[in-house]
Short mmCIF file of C-alpha atoms in Angstrom, two decimals:
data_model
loop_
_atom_site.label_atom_id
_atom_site.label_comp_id
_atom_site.label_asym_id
_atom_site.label_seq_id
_atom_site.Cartn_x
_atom_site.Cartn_y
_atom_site.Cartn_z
CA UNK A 14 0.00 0.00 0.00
CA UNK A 15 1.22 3.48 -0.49
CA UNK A 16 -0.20 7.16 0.08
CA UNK A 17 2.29 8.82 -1.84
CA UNK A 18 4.26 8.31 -4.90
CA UNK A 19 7.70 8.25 -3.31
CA UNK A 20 6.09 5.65 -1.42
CA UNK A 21 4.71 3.98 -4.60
CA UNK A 22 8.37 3.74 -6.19
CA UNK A 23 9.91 2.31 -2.82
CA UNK A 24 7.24 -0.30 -2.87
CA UNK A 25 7.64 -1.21 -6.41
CA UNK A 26 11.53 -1.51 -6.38
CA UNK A 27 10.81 -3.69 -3.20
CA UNK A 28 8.85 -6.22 -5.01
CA UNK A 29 9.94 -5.80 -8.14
CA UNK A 30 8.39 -4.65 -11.33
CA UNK A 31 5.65 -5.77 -12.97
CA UNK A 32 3.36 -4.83 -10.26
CA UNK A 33 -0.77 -4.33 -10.37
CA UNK A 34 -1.62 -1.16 -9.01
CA UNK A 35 -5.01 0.01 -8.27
CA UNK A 36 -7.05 2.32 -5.88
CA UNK A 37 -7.76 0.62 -1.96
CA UNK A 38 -11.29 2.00 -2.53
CA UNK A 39 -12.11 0.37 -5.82
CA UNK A 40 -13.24 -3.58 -5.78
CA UNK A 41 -12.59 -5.75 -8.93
CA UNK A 42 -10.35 -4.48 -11.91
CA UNK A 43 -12.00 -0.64 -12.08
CA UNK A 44 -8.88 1.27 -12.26
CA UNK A 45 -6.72 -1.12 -12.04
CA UNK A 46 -3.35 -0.93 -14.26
CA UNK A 47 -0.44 -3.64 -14.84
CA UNK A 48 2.78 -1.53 -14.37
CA UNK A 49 6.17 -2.36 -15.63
CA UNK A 50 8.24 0.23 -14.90
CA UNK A 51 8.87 3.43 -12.93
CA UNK A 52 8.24 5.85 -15.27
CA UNK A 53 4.66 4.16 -15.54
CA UNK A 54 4.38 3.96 -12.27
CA UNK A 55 5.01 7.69 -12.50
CA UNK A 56 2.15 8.52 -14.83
CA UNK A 57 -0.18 6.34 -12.95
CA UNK A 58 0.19 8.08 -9.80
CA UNK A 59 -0.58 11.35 -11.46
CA UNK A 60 -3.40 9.98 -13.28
CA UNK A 61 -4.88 7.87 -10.88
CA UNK A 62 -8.29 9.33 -9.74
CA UNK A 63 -8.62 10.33 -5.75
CA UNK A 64 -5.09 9.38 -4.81
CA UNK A 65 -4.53 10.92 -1.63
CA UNK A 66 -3.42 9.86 1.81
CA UNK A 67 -6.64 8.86 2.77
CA UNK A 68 -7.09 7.23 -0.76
CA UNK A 69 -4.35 4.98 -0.83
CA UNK A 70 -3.24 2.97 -4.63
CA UNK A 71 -2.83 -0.90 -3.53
CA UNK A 72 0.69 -2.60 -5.14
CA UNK A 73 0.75 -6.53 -5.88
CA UNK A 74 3.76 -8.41 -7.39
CA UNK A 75 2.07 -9.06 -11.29
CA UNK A 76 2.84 -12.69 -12.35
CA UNK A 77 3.01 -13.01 -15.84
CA UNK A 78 1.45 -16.14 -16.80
CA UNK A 79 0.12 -16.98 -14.01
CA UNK A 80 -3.97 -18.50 -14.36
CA UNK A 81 -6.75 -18.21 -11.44
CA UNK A 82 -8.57 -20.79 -10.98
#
């Protein structure tokens, strides 16, 4: 989870890149965006719609090829 995008880019580089990002306030994919790299992560942040501190965007470690069943 982060509430800023410093704290976005530490989070990312911690897990590793790709990484799903998407608002804590949204449920299902609305939103929701596969990043693969910082600059991305970047323009997500600035995009993302009622990112603030009490808004927070959650980050997940994307698996590529991965299936759900």
């Amino acid at each position: 989870m982060a509430q800023t995008g410093d704290e976005a880019k530490k989070v990312a580089e911690e897990i590793g890149y790709p990484v799903l990002v998407r608002p804590s306030y949204v449920l299902g994919g609305r939103a929701m965006a596969i990043v693969y790299d910082e600059e991305s992560l970047d323009e997500y942040v600035r995009n993302a719609v009622g990112f603030t501190p009490d808004r927070p965007v959650l980050i997940d470690k994307f698996l590529e090829r991965a299936a759900e069943f």
